[in-house]
Coordinates of C-alpha atoms (C1' of nucleotides) in Angstrom, one line a residue:
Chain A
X1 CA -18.6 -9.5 17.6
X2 CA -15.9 -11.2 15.3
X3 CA -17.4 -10.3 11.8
X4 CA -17.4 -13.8 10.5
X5 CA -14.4 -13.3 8.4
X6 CA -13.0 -15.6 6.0
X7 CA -9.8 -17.2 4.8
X8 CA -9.7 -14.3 2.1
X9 CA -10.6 -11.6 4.3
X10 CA -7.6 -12.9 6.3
X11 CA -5.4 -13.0 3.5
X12 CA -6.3 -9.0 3.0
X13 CA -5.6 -8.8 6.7
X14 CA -2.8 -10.3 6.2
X15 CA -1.2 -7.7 3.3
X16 CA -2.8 -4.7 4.1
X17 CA -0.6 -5.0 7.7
X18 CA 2.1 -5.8 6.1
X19 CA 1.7 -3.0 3.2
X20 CA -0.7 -0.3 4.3
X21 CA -0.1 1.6 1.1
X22 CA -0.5 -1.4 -1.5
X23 CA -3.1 -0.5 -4.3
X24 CA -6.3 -2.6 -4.6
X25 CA -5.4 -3.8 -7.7
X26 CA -1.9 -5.2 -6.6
X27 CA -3.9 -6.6 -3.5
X28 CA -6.1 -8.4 -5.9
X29 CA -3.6 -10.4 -7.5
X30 CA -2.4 -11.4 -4.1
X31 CA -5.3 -12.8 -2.6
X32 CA -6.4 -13.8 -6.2
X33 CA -9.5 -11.5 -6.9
X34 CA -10.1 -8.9 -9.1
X35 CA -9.4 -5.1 -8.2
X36 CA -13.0 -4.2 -7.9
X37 CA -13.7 -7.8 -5.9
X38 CA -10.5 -7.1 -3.4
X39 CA -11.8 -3.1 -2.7
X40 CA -15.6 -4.1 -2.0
X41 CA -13.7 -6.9 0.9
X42 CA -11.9 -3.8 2.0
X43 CA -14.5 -1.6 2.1
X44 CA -16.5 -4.0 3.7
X45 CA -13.8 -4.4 6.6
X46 CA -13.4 -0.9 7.2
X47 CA -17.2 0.0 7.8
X48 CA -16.9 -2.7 10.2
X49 CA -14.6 -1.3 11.9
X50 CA -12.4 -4.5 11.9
X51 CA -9.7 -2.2 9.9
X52 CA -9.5 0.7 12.3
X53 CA -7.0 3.0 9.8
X54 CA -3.4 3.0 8.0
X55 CA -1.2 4.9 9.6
X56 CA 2.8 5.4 8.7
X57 CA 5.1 4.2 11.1
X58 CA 8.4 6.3 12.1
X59 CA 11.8 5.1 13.6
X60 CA 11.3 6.8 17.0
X61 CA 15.4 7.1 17.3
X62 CA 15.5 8.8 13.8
X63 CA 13.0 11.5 14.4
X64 CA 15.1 12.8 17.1
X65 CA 13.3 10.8 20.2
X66 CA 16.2 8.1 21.1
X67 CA 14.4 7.9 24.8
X68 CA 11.7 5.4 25.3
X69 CA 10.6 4.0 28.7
X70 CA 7.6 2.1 29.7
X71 CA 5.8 3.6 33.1
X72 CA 3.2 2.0 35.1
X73 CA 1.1 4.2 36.8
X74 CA -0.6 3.2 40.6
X75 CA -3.5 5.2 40.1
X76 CA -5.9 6.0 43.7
X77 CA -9.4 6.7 43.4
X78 CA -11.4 6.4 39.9
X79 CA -10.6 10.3 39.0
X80 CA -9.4 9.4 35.2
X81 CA -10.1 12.6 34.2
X82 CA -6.6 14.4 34.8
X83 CA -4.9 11.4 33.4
X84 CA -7.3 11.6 30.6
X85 CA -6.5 15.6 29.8
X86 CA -2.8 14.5 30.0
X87 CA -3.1 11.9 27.3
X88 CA -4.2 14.4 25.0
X89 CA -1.9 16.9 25.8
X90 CA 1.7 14.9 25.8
X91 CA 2.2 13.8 22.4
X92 CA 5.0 12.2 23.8
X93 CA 2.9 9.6 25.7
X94 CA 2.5 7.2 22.4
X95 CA 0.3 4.2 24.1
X96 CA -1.3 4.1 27.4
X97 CA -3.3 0.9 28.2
X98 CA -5.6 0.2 31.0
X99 CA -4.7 -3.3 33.2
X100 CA -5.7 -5.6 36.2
X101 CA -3.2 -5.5 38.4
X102 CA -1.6 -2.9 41.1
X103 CA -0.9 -0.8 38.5
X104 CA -4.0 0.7 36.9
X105 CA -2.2 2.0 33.8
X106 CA 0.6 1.1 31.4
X107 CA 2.4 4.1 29.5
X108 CA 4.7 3.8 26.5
X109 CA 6.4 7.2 26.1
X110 CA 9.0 9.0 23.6
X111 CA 11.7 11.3 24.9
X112 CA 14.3 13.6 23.3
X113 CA 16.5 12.9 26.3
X114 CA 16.3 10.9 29.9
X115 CA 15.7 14.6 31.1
X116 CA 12.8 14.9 29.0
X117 CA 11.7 11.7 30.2
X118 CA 12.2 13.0 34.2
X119 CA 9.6 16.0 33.0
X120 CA 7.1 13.5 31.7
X121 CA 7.4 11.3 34.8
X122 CA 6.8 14.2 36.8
X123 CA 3.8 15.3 35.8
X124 CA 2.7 11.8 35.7
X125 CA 3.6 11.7 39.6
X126 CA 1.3 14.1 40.2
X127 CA -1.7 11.6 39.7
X128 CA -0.4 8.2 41.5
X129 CA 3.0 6.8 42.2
X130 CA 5.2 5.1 38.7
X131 CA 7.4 2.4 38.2
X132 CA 9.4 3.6 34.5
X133 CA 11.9 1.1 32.8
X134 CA 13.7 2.0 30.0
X135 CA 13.5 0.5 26.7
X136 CA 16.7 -1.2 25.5
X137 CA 15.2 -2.4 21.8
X138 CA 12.0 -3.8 20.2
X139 CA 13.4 -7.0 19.0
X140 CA 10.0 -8.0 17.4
X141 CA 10.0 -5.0 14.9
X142 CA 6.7 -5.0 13.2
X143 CA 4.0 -8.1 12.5
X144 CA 0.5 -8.0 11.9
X145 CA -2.0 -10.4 13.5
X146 CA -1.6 -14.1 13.0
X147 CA -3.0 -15.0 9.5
X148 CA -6.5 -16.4 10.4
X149 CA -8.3 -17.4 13.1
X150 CA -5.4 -18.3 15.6
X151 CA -4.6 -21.8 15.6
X152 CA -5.1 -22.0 19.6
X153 CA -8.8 -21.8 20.1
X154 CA -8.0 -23.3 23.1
X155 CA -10.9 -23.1 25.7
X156 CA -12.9 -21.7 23.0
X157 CA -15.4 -19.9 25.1
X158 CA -14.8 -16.4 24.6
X159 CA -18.3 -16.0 27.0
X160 CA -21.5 -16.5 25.1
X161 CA -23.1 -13.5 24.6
Chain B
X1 CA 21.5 10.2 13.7
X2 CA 18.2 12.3 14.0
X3 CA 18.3 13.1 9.8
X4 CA 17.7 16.6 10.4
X5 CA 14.1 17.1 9.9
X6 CA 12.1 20.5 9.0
X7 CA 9.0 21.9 9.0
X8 CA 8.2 20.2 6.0
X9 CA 9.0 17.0 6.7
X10 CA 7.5 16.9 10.2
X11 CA 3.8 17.9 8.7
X12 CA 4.5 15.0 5.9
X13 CA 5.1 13.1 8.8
X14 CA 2.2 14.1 10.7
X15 CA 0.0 13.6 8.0
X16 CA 1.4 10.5 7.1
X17 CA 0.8 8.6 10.6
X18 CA -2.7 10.1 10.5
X19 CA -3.9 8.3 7.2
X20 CA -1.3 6.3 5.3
X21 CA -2.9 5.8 2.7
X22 CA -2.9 9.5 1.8
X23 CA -2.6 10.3 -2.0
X24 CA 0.7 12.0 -2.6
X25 CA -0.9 15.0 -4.7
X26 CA -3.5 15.4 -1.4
X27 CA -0.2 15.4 0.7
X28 CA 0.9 17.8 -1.6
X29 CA -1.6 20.0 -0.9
X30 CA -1.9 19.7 2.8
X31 CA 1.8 20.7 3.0
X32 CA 1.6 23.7 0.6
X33 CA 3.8 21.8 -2.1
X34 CA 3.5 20.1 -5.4
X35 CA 2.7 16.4 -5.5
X36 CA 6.2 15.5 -7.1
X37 CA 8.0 17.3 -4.5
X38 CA 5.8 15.6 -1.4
X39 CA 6.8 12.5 -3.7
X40 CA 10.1 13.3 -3.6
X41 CA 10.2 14.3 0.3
X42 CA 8.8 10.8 1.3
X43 CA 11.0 9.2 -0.5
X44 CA 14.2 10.6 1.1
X45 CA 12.3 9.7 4.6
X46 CA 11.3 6.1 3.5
X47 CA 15.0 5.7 1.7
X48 CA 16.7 7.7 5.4
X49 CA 14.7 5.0 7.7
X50 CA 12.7 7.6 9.2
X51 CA 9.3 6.1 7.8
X52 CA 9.6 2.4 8.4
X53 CA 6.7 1.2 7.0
X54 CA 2.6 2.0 6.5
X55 CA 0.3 -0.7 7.8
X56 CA -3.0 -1.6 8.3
X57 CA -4.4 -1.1 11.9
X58 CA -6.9 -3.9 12.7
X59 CA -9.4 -4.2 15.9
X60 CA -8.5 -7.2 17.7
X61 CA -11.6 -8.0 19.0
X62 CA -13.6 -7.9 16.1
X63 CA -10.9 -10.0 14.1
X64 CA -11.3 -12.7 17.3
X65 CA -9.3 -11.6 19.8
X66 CA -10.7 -10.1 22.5
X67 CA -8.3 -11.1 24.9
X68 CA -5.5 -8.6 25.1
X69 CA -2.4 -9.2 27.9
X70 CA 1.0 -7.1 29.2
X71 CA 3.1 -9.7 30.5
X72 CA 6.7 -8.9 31.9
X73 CA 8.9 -11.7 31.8
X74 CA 12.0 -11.9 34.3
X75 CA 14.9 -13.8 32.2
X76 CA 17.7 -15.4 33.9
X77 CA 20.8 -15.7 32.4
X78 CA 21.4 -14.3 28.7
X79 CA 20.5 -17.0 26.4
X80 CA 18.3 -15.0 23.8
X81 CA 17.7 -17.4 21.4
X82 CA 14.9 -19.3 22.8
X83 CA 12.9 -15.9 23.2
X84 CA 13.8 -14.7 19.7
X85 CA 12.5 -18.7 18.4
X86 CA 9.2 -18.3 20.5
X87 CA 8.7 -14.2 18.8
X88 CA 9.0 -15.4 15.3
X89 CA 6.9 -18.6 15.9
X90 CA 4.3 -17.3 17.9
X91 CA 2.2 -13.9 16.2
X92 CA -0.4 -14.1 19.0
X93 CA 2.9 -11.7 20.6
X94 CA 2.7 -8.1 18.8
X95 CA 5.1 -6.4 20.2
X96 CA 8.3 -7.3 22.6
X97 CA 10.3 -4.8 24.4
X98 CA 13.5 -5.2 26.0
X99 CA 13.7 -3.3 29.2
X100 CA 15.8 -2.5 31.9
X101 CA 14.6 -3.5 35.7
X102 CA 14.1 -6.3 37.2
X103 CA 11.8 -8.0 34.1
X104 CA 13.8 -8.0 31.2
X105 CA 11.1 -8.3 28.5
X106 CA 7.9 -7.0 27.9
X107 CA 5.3 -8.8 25.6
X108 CA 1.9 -7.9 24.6
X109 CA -0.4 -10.6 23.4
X110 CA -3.3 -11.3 22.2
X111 CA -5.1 -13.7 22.2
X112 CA -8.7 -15.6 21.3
X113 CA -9.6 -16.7 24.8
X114 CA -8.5 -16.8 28.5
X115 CA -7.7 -20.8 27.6
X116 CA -5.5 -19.6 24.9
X117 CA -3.5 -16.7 27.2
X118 CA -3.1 -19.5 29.5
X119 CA -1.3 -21.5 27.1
X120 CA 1.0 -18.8 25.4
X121 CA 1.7 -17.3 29.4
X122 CA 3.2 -21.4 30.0
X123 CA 5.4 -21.0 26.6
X124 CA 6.4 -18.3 28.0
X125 CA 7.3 -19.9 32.1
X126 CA 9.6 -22.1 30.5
X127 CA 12.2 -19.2 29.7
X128 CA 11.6 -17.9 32.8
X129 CA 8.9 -16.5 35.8
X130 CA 6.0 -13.6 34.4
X131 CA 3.8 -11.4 35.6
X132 CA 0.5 -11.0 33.6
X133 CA -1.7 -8.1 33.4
X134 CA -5.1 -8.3 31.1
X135 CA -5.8 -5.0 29.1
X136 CA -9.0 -3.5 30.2
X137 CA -8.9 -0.6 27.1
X138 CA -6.5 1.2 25.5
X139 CA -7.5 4.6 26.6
X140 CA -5.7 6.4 23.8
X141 CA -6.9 5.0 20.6
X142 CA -4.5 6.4 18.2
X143 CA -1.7 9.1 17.6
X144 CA 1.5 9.8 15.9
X145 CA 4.6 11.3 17.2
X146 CA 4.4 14.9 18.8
X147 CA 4.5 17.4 15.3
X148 CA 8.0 18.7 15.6
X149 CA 11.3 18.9 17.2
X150 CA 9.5 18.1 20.8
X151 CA 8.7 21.2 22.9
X152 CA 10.2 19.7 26.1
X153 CA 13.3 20.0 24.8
X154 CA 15.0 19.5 28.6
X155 CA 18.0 18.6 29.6
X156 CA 19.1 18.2 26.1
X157 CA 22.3 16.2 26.5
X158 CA 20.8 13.0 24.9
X159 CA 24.6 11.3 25.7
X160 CA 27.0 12.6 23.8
X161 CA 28.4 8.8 22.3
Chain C
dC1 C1' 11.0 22.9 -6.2
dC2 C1' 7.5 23.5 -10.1
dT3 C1' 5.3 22.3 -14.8
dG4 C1' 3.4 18.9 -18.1
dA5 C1' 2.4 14.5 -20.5
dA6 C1' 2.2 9.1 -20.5
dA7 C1' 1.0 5.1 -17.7
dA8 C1' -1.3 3.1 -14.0
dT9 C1' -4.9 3.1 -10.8
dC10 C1' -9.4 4.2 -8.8
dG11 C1' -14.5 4.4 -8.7
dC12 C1' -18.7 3.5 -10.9
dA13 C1' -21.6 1.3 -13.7
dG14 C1' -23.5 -3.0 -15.9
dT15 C1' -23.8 -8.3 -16.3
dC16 C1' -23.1 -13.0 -15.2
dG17 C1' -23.1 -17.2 -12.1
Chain D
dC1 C1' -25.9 -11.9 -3.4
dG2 C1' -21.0 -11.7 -4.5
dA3 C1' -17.6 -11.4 -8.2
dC4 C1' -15.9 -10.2 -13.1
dT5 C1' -15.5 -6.6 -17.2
dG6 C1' -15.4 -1.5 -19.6
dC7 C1' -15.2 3.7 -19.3
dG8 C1' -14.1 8.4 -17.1
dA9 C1' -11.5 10.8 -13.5
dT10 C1' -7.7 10.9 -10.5
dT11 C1' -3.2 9.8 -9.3
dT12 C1' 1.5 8.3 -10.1
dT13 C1' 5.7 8.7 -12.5
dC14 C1' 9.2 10.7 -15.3
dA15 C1' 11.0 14.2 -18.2
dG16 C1' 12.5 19.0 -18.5
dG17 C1' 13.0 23.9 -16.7

DNA sequence: CCTGAAAATCGCAGTCG
DNA sequence: CGACTGCGATTTTCAGG
């Protein structure tokens, strides 16, 4: 499952998070390989899926979406199928995880205004009953993984396959 | 406060959260301009704060850590710092949301093992009482903002201060 | 905002430990 | 088998229009 990866392989982690656009030579020199050495690692880690893409990230407030409110969604029955179509369809809705707990799902959504945000919840109430909170700020702004394979392997078993 | 964004800008934008890594003359073409203007264009949105930052998007459970967790944590009193210590210290948390309602804060974490959420979750119950949820699966794997000024532009008023 | 040339980078070979 | 070196193509950058 975890592809055996190694203190470099962390160190590339480690960058590439931190600087999605920094060139495989630069890289090199930061985890002290060669260009050609540093983009074999990287293309090794994306073909195994344990780099999943680079994306750009946007100041939400900036781009003219100052709104932005966690809902949990009480979901009855096992129809996912409407929520499904509407997570494809609201751009707005940026994240949407699925938990334990009373609440089934966990939506992080983007509004242009608290009445755009009443629309959203809306059509979210037609599937199960929400709970929204707004967001006030992120004050953890952006951070990677921790560098390496996480000091607290506590209770190591992560069930034996 | 919204930098007043066109057309233009929005598809950069688009194409930019899709794949970061995008060459700026292959920008340049998907957005029908040459690659010194595209260069020029995401410079003035990196340089207005619009683009944050590009990163690397890894898989959690294949970099060894399959255990992912929404807890909400119900802060009394205002002292901040203890919080912002425990953030900085502790990158099993990716993300931290300040909220309004009853919980204050929002973390996601993640972490190698149930042993290991345990022990971040009792960090956590000496600020103040949580409620944990584990992540089943993130239903929506990826996606940028919604390409433009937002349709559901309702209610528009976003508070006029 | 486009054109055009210099510099850096990328991708592909080949070779060594 | 994994990592270092040399050449062609692409990309980036900077000047000028």
């Amino acid at each position: 499952m975890t592809e055996n990866l190694d203190a470099t392989d962390w160190a590339i982690l480690t960058e590439l998070q931190r600087d999605g656009r920094l060139s495989l030579t630069e890289l090199g020199k930061r985890v002290s390989l060669s260009a050609s050495a540093a983009t074999e690692r990287v293309r090794r880690l994306e073909s195994a899926g344990v780099i999943t893409g680079y994306h750009a990230r946007v100041d939400l407030a900036k781009a003219g979406l100052p709104v932005t409110a966690v809902v949990r969604l009480k979901y009855p029955g096992n129809r996912h199928a409407p929520l499904h179509a509407l997570l494809r369809e609201r751009a707005e809705i940026l994240e949407c995880l699925r938990t334990t707990g009373e609440d089934c799902y966990l939506l992080k959504i983007a509004a242009t205004s608290l009445g755009h945000l009443e629309t959203m919840v809306d059509e979210l109430l037609e599937l199960g009953s929400t709970t929204t909170n707004l967001v006030y700020s992120e004050p953890l702004p952006y951070r990677g993984l921790p560098a390496g394979p996480v000091g607290g392997r506590v209770g190591g078993q992560t069930g034996g396959g």
